[in-house]
Each structure stands twice: as C-alpha cells, then as structure tokens.
Tab-separated table of C-alpha atoms and ligand atoms in Angstrom:
chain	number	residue	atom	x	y	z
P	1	UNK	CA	96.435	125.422	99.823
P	2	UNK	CA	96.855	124.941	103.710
P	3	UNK	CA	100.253	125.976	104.695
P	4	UNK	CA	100.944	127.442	108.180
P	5	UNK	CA	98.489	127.803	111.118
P	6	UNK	CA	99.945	131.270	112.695
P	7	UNK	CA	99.072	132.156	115.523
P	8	UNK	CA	97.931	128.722	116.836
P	9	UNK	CA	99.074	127.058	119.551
P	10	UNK	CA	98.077	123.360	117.668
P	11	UNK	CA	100.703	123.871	115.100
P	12	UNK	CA	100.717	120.881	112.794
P	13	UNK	CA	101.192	121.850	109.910
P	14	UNK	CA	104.912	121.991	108.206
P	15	UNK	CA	106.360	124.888	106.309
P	16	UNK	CA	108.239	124.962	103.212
P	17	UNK	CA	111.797	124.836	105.061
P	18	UNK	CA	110.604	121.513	107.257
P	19	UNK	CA	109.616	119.892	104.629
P	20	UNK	CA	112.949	120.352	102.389
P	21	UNK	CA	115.118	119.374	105.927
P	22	UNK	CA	112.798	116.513	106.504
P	23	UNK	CA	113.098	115.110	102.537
P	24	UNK	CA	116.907	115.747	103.205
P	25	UNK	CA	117.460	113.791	106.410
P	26	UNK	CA	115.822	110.826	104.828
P	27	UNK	CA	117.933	110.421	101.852
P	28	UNK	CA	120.600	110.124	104.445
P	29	UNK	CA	119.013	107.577	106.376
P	30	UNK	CA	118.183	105.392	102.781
P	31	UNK	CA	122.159	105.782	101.918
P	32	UNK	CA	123.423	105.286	105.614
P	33	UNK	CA	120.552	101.939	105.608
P	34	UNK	CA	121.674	100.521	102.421
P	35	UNK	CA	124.920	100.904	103.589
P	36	UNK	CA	124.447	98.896	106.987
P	37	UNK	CA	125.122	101.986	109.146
P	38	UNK	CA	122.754	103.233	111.858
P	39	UNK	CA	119.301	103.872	110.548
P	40	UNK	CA	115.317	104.123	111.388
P	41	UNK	CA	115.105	103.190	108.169
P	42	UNK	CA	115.014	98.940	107.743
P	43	UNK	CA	115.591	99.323	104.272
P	44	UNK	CA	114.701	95.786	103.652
P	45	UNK	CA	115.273	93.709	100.509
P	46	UNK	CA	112.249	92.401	98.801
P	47	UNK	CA	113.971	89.597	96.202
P	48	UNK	CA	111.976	91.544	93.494
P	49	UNK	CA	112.649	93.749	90.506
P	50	UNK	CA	109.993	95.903	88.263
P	51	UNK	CA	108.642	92.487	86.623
P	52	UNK	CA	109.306	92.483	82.853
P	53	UNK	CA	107.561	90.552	79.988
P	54	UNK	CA	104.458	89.282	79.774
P	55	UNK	CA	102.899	88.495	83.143
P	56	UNK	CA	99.651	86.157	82.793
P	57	UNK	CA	97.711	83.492	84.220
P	58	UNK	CA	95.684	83.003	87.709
P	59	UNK	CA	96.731	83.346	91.003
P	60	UNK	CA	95.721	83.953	94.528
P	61	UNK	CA	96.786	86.305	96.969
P	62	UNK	CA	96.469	86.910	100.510
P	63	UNK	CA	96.346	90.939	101.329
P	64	UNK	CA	96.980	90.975	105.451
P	65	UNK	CA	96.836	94.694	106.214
P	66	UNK	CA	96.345	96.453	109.337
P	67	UNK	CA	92.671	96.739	109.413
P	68	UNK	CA	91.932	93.730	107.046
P	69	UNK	CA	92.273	90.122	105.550
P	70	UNK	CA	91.555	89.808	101.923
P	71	UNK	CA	92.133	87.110	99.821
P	72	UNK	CA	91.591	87.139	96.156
P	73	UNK	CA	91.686	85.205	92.954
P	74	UNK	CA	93.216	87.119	90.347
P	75	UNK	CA	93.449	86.729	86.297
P	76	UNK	CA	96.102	88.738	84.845
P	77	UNK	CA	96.410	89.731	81.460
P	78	UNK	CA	98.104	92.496	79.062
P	79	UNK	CA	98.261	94.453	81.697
P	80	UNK	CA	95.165	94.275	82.954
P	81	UNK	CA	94.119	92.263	86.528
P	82	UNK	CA	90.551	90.590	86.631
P	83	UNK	CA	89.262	89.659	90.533
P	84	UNK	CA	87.504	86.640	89.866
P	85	UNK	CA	86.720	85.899	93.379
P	86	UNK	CA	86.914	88.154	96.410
P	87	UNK	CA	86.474	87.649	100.576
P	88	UNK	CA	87.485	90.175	102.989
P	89	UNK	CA	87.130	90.239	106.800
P	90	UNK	CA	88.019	92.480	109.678
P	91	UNK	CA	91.243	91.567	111.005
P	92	UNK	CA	89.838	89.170	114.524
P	93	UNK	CA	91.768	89.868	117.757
P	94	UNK	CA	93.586	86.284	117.842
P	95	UNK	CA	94.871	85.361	120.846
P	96	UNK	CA	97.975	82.738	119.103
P	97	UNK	CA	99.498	82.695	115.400
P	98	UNK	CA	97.381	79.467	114.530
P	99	UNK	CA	93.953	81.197	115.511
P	100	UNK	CA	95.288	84.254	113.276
P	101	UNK	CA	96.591	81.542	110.754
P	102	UNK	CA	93.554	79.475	110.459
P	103	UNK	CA	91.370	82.656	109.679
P	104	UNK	CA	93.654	83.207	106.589
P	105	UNK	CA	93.592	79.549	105.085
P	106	UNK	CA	89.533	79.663	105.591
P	107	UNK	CA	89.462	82.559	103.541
P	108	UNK	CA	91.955	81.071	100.963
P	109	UNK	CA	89.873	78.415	100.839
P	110	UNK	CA	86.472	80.707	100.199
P	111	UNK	CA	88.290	81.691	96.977
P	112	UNK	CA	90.458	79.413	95.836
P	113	UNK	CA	88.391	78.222	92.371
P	114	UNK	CA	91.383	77.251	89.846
P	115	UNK	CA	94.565	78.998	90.718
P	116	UNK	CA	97.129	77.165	92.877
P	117	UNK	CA	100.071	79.432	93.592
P	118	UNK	CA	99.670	82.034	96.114
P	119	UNK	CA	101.479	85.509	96.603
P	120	UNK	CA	101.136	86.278	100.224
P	121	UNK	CA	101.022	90.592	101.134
P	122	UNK	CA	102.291	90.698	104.404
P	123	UNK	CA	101.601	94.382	105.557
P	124	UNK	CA	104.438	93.994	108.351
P	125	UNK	CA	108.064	94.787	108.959
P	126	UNK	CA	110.011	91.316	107.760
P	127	UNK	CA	113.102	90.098	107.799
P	128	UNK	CA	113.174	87.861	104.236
P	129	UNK	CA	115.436	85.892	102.742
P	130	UNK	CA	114.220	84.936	99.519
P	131	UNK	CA	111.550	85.811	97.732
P	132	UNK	CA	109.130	82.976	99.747
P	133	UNK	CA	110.663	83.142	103.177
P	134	UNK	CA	110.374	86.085	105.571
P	135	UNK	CA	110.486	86.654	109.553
P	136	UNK	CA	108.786	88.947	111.409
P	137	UNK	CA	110.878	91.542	112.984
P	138	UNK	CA	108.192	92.920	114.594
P	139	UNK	CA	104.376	94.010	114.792
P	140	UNK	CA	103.513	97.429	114.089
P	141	UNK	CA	100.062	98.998	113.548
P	142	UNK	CA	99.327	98.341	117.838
P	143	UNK	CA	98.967	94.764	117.118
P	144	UNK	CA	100.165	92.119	119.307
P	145	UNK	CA	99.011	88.768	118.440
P	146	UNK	CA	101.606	86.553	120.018
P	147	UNK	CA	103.773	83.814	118.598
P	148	UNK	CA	104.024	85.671	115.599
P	149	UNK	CA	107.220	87.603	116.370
P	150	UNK	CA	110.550	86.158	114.853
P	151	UNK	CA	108.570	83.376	113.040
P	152	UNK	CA	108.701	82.575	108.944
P	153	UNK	CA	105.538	84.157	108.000
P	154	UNK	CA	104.691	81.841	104.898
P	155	UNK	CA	105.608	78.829	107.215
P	156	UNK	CA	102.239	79.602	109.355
P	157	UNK	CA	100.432	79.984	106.147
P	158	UNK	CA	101.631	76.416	105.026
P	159	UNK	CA	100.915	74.733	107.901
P	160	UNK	CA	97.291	76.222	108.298
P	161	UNK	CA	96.981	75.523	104.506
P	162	UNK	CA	97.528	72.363	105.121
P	163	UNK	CA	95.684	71.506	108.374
P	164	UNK	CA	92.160	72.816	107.083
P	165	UNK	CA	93.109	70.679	103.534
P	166	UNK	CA	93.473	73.566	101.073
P	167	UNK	CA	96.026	72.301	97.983
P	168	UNK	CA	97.574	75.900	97.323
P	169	UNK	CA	100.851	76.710	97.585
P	170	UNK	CA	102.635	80.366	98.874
P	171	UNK	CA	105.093	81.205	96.430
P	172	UNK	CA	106.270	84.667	97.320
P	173	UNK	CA	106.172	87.112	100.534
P	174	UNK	CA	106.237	90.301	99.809
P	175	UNK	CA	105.156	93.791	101.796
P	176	UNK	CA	101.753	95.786	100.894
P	177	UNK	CA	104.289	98.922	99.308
P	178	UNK	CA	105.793	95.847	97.205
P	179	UNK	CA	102.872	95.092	95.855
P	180	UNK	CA	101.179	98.490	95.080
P	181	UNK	CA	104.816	99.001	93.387
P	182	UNK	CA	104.261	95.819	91.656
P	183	UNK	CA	100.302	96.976	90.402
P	184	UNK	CA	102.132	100.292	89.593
P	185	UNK	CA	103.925	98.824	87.343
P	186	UNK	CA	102.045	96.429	85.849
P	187	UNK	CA	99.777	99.721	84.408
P	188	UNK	CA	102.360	102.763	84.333
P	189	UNK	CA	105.759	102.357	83.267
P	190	UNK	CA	108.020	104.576	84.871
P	191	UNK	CA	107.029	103.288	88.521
P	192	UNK	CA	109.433	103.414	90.618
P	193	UNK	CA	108.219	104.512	94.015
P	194	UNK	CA	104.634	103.364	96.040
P	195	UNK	CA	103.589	104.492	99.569
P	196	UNK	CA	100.509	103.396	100.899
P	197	UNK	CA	99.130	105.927	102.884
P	198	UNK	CA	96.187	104.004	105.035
P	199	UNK	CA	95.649	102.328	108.478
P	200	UNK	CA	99.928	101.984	108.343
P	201	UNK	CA	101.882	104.169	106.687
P	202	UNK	CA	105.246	102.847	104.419
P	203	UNK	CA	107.229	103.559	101.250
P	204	UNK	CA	109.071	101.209	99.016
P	205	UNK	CA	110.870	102.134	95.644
P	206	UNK	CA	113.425	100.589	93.138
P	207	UNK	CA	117.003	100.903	94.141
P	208	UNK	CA	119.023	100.612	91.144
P	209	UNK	CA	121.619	98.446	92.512
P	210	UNK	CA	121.014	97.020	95.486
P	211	UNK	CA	123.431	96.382	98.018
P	212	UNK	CA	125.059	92.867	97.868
P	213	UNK	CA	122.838	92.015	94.644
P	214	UNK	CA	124.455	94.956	92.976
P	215	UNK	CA	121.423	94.723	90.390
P	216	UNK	CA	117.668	96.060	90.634
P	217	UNK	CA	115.515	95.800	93.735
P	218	UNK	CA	112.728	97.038	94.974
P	219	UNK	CA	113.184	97.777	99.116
P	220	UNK	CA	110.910	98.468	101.500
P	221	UNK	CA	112.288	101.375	103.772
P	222	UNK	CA	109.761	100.670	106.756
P	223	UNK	CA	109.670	104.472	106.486
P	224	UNK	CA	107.386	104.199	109.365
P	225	UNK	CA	109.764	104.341	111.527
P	226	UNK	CA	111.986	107.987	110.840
P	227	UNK	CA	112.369	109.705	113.172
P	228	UNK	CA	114.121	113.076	112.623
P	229	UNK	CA	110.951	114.819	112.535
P	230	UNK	CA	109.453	118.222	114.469
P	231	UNK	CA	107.193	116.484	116.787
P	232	UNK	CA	104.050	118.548	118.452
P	233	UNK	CA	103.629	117.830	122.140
P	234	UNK	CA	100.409	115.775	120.884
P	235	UNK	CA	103.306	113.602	118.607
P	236	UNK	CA	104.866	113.067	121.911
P	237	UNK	CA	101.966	112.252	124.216
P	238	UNK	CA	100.120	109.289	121.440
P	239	UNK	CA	103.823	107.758	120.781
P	240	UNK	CA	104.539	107.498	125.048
P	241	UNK	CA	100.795	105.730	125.532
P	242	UNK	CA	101.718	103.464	122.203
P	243	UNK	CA	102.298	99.781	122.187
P	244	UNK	CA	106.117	100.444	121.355
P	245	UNK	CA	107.308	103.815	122.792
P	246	UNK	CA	109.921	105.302	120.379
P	247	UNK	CA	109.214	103.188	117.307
P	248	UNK	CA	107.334	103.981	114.234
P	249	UNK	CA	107.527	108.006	114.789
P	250	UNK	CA	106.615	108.893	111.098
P	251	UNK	CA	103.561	106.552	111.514
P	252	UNK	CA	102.667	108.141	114.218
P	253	UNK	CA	102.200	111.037	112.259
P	254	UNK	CA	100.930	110.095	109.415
P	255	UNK	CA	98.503	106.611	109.726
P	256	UNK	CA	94.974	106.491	109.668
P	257	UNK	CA	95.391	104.054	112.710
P	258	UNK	CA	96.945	106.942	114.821
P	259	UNK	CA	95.150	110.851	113.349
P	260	UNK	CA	91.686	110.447	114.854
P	261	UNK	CA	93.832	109.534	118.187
P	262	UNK	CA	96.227	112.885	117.561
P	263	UNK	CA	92.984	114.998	117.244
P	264	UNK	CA	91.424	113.262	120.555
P	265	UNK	CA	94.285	114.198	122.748
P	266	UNK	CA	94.152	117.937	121.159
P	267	UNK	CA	90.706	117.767	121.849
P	268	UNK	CA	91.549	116.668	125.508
P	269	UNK	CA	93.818	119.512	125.711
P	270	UNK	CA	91.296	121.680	124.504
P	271	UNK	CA	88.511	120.459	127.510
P	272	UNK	CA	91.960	120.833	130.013
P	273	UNK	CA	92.352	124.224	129.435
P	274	UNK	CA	88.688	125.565	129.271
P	275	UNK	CA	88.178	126.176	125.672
P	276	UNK	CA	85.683	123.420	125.076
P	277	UNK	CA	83.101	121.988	127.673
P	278	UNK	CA	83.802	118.945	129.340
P	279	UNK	CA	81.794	115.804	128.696
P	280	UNK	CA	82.390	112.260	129.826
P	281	UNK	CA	82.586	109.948	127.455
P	282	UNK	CA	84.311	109.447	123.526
P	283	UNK	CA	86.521	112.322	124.145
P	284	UNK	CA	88.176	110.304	127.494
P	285	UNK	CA	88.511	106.981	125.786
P	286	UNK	CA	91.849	106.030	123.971
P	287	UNK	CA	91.442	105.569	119.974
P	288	UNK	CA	87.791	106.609	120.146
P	289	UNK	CA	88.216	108.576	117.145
P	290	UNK	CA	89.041	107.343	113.805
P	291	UNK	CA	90.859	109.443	111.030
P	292	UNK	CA	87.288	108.732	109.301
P	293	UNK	CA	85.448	110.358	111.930
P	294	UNK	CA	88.008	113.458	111.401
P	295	UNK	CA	87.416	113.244	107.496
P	296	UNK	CA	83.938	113.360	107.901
P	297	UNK	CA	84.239	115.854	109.927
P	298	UNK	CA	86.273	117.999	107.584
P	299	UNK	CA	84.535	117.291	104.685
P	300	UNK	CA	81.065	117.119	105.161
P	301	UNK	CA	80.834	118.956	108.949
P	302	UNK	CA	78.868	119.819	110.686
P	303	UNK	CA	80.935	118.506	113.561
P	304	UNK	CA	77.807	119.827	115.455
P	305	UNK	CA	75.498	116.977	113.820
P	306	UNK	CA	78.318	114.151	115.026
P	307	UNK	CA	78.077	115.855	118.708
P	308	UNK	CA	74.176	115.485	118.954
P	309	UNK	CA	74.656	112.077	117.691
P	310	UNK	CA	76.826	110.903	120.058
P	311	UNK	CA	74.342	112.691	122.644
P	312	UNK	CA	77.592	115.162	123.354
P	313	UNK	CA	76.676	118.674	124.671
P	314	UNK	CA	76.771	121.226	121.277
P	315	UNK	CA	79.377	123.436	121.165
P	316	UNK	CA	79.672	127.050	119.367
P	317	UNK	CA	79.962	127.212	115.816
P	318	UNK	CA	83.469	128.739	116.818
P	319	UNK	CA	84.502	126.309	118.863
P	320	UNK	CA	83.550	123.565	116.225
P	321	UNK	CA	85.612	125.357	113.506
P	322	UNK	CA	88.405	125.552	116.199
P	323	UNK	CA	88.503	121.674	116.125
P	324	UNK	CA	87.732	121.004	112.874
P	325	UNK	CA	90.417	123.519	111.870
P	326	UNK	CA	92.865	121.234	114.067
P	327	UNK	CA	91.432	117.631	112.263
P	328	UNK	CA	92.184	119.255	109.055
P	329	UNK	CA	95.700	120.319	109.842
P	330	UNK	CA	96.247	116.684	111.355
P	331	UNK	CA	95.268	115.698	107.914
P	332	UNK	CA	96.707	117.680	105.970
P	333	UNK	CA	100.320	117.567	107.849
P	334	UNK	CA	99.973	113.453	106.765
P	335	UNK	CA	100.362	114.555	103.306
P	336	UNK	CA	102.913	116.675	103.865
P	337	UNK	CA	105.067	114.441	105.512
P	338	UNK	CA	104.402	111.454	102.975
P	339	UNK	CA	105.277	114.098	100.060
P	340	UNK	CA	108.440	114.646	102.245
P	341	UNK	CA	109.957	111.739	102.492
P	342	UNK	CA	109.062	111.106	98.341
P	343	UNK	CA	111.030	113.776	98.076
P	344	UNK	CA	113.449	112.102	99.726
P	345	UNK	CA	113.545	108.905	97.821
P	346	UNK	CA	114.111	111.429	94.167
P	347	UNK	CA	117.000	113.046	95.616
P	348	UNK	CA	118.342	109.683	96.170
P	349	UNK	CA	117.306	107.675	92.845
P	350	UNK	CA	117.175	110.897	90.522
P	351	UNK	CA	118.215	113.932	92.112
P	352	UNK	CA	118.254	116.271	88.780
P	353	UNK	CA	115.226	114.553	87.621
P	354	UNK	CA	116.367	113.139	84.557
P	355	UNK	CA	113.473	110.968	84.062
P	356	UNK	CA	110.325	110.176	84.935
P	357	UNK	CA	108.713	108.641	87.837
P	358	UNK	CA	105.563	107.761	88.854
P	359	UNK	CA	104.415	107.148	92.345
P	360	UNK	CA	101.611	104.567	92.887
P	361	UNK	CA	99.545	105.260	96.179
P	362	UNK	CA	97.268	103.129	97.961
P	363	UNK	CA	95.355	103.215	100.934
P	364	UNK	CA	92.216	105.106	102.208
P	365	UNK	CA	93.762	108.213	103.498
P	366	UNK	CA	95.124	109.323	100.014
P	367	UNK	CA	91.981	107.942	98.385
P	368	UNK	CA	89.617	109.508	100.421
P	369	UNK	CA	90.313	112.022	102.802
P	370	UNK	CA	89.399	115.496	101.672
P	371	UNK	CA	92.227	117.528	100.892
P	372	UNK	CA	94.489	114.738	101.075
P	373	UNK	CA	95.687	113.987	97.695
P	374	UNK	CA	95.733	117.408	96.583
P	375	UNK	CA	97.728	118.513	99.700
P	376	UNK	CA	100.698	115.793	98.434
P	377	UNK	CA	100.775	116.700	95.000
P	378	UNK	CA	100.746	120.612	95.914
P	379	UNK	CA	104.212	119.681	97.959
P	380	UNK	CA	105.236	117.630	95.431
P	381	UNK	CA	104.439	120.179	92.436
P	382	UNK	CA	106.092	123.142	94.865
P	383	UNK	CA	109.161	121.212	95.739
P	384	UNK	CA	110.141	120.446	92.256
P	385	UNK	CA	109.070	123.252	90.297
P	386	UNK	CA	109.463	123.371	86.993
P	387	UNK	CA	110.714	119.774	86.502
P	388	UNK	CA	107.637	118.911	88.843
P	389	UNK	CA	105.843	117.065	85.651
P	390	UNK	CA	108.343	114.867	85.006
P	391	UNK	CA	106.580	112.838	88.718
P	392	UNK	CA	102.910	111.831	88.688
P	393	UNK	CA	101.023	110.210	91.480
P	394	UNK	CA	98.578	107.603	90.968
P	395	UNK	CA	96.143	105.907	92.970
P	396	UNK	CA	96.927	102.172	92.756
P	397	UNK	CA	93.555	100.604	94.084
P	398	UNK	CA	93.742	97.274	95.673
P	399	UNK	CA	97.202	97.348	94.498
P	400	UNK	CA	98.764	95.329	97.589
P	401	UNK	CA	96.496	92.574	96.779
P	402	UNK	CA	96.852	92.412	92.800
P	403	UNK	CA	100.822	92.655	93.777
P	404	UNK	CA	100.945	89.800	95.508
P	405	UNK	CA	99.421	88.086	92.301
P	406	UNK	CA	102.213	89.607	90.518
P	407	UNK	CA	104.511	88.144	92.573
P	408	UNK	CA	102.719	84.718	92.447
P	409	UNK	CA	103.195	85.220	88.833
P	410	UNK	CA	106.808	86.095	88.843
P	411	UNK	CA	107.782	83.490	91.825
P	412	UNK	CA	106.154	80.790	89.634
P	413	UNK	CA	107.977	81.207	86.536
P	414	UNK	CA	111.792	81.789	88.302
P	415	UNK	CA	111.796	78.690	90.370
P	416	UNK	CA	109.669	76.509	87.580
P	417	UNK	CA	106.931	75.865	89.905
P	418	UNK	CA	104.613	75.828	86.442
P	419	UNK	CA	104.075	71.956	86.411
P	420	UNK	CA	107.256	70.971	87.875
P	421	UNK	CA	105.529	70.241	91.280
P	422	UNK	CA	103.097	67.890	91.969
P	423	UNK	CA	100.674	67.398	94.236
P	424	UNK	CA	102.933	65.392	96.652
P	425	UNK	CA	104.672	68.529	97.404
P	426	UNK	CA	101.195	68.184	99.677
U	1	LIG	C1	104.236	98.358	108.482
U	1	LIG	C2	104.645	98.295	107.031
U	1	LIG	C3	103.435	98.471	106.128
U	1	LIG	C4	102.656	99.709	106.498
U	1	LIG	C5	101.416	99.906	105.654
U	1	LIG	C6	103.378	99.593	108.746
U	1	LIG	O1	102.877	99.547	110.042
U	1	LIG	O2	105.348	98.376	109.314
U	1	LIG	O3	105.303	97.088	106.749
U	1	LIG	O4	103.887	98.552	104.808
U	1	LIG	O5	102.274	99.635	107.852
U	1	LIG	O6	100.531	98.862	105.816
C-alpha cells in the first residue's frame, strides 16, 4: 500500500502521524460545532433519525448532485428499493433559479407514474428548519447559478411543480450524505456514518443526542470545508483560482470536481521547470483534466496513448511514470484524508469501539477509482488495529437518491400526509 513519496518534491501523500493529527483536529471541530463555537465544520441538523419500522410504499425523489439531476420513482419494500422509473441529465448551466427549477419539475414529471410525495436530495450546504424547509447557505462544487443563494430550496421546487402542472408534492429536504446514510441503513444495521466521496466531497453520521433535540440525529458536518490540513503548494494555488478562496479546503483535496485540476497545475509545474516539454493546449486550460482522465490514467495507462490522442507531443516512458506516479498520489491522498476524518467521527461517537459501525459510501471516486477503496480501508484497518473489524465500509449505490425516498417515506407518515391532503393542497 502507497504510503510516502520520499524523495519527491510532489509530496501528497500523508503519513501515519498526519493522518492521526488530522482525525484528531476534526473531532474537535464536530464537538466545538455542535456546541455553537467557532468551526469549519456546519454541523447542520437534518430533522432525521436512523428510520425504524417498516418503511414501504412509492415515492419519488429528486437527486441534485454536483455533476447531475436525477429523478426517480422508487418502490420500497423489506428492505429492499425497486427504481421503477429513472431520468438523469447533466446538470445545464442556468443562468436564474427558475431556469435551474424548471429543468427539475420536467424531469419529475418524466417519472412521476403513481407516487405523489417527493423526497428532494439537495447535494448543497443548507440551512433547514424542518425536515421540508431548507435555505441555501451557499453553493459549493464552483457553481454559481444565481438567485439561488439564501432561498428555501423546496419552495423553488413547488413553485416550478406547480407552473409546468405536475400534482406531486416535496415532503422532505435532505443532503446527498443524508440519504446514502438513510440507504445505509435501510440494508445494514449498524450505519451510522456515510461520506460520499464523488464530484463533492461530505460526511454525515448519527449524533446520539443532538444539540437542542437532545435525542438522535443524523448531521451533516459539511466536512468539505476543514481546514486544519497540510496543504501542498498545488492545495494552495487550485483553492486561490477557486470560485470561493478559503472555503471548502478538504474538498479541495479530496473531490473528483477538483483532482484532475490538482494534477494539471503539477503538471504545469512540471513544463515550468523543464522536466516535461511544453505544449499549448489541455495542459494551459483551467479544469481540463478530470479525476477520470487521472484514473484512467492510473489504471489502465498508458498515459502515452491519451497524449497521442489529444495530438500532445509523447513524452519518455519516465517522464509518463513521473506523472502518473503524481495522479496516483493525488488519488490516493483523497482516500486518505476521507479515512481521516472517519476516524474522526469514531473517536467522537465511539472512541473505544464498543460497537459496530458501518460506513456507507457513495460516489464515483470510491466506486471506481483504482486504488481508491482499498487505500481507505487500509487507513481505516491500520488506524484501528485490532478492533478494526468491528467498522466495515460499504458502497451504497445510488444511495442519495433511494434516501430521499426514504425520507419521502418517513416525512409522509410523521406529518399524516398519507390521505390527509387532498388535491386542493394544489
Ligand atoms: C456540498 C455538500 C455535499 C457534497 C457531496 C459538497 O460540495 O457542500 O453538501 O454533500 O458536496 O455532494
């Protein structure tokens, strides 16, 4: 297993020590959040607890991620969660929250067949007050719609719901970690924790008794944003060119939206200082690379096959193992980092590890990027030794989207929205 890159002058990846101080410093931000004090972490109440009892029926959901818009149509059962319908589109650069708004209650509308309650996965740093009302503090991911900003999130959804005549009703708001803890749970008891680890990058988890409510809730940290992290001078150069300077540092590090971008400016650095050959072109141009074109790299190589295609000048088989070296590290120090702060979240909930835990993972870094999952587990299994088995990880696929079913599910029972509205409510 990858640990340190002696000898380097790209140093990404953590060491053993790093990664304790890092899992450390952020149980101290969760206690000092929950307790109101000064925090990156938002540590933001969800209105939901692990849902218990039988959850069933069919609902819709809305998944708005940072890449994507799915909506879905879901049956759930003993445990089990059917997609009876499905649409998904690419996430269109709306210039106003009505254009962005209208694109979600189309696609509603593409799969709305017999359900009529709708759990709404909003992939976003919110503000909520109860479990169907929630403000956006703030965009994240380098999006910047306008008119989005400070507004009730489900509100939009409404009144787009209602202007292009779809009869469905939002019944819950919850974050994409919510729901993957929600899917997590639905399928492994003992989930307590979920991260997704994909375009964004956040972790939620159960606090036992959550401030105020004093009873069970699940919270989404925004972990995101932490910040008492060793940055590289690469860390430092992406975050000064981002949208928000400052915010978001552990994102920085660890999002799909942001490692393709890490490796580009290494790259750069590379070309600055004479070790690779200068070309004009994808190497110059911000975001050019995706953490998929890194992965690919990593995994299949060779790097020199992507260069001809891209009708780049080859470069030695030493200096593509140089950069692919570097991509892998970049990859590989995203795992680390998300193991780190998991860490974190046991020595807060369960520090001698008196039961078990399971951590439900979505996204398409830990799904898919070579090394990725094994890297996380490896700091995991290292970390905690010999009481290392007593916390799995799963992948929780689509789980954001199933969650907000869930949620649907659970919303829909609490208030009595089962039959007690009717369709004047429209
Ligand atoms: C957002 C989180 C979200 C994460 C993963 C971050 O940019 O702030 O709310 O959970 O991305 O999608």
């Amino acid at each position: 297993m990858a640990r340190h890159s002696q000898g380097s002058q790209y140093h990404f990846l953590l060491s053993a020590e790093q990664i304790e101080a890092i899992a450390s410093d952020f149980r101290q931000a969760m206690v000092n959040g929950l307790l109101g004090a000064a925090s990156p972490l938002k540590m933001l109440p969800s209105f939901l607890d692990i849902p218990k009892g039988e959850i069933e029926g069919t609902y819709l959901a809305v998944d708005f991620g940072g890449s994507h818009i799915r909506a879905l149509e879901v049956g759930l059962k003993s445990g089990q969660a059917q997609i009876a319908a499905y649409r998904k589109i690419k996430l269109p650069e709306a210039k106003s929250a009505a254009e962005l708004f209208r694109c979600i209650a189309l696609l509603v509308k593409a799969v709305a067949l017999s359900a009529r309650y709708l759990g709404h996965t909003f992939s976003f740093p919110c503000r909520q007050q109860d479990l169907n009302t929630a403000h956006l503090i703030a965009w994240t991911k380098e999006i910047a719609t306008p008119g989005v900003e400070g507004e009730n999130i489900n509100h939009l959804l409404e009144q787009a719901l209602r202007q292009q005549g779809v009869a469905v009703q939002p019944v819950a708001i919850l974050n994409d970690t919510v729901g993957t803890l929600l899917t997590a749970a639905y399928s492994y008891p003992g989930a307590d924790i979920a991260s997704i680890c994909g375009t964004g990058h956040n972790t939620c988890y159960l606090e036992p008794a959550a401030p105020r409510q004093g009873k069970p809730m699940i919270i989404n940290m925004e972990s995101g944003n932490f910040n008492k992290l060793p940055f590289t001078r690469f860390d430092k150069a992406l975050d000064a060119e981002s949208e928000r300077p400052g915010q978001q540092r552990l994102e920085k590090m660890v999002a799909g939206r942001y490692l393709g971008e890490l490796a580009r400016l290494a790259i750069m650095d590379l070309i600055g200082q004479g070790s690779l050959p200068d070309t004009v072109g994808i190497f110059h141009v911000p975001y050019s690379l995706s953490a998929e074109d890194i992965a690919g790299w990593v995994e299949a190589g060779p790097l020199s096959t992507w260069l001809k295609a891209q009708g780049i000048v080859p470069w030695t088989d030493a200096q593509c193992s140089l950069v692919t070296n570097i991509c892998q590290h970049i990859l590989l120090r995203s795992a680390q980092l998300a193991a780190a702060t998991f860490l974190g979240v046991l020595l807060h909930i369960d520090p001698a590890l008196e039961r078990k835990h399971v951590i439900g993972i979505d996204g398409s870094l830990y799904e898919k990027a070579p090394g990725y999952a094994a890297q996380l587990e490896f700091v995991l299994g290292e970390a905690l030794g010999d009481k290392g088995s007593s916390v799995e990880v799963k992948l929780v696929k689509d789980g954001s989207g199933i969650g907000a079913a869930i949620a649907a599910a659970v919303a829909s029972k609490e208030d009595g929205y089962n039959g007690s509205h009717t369709d004047e409510t429209w």
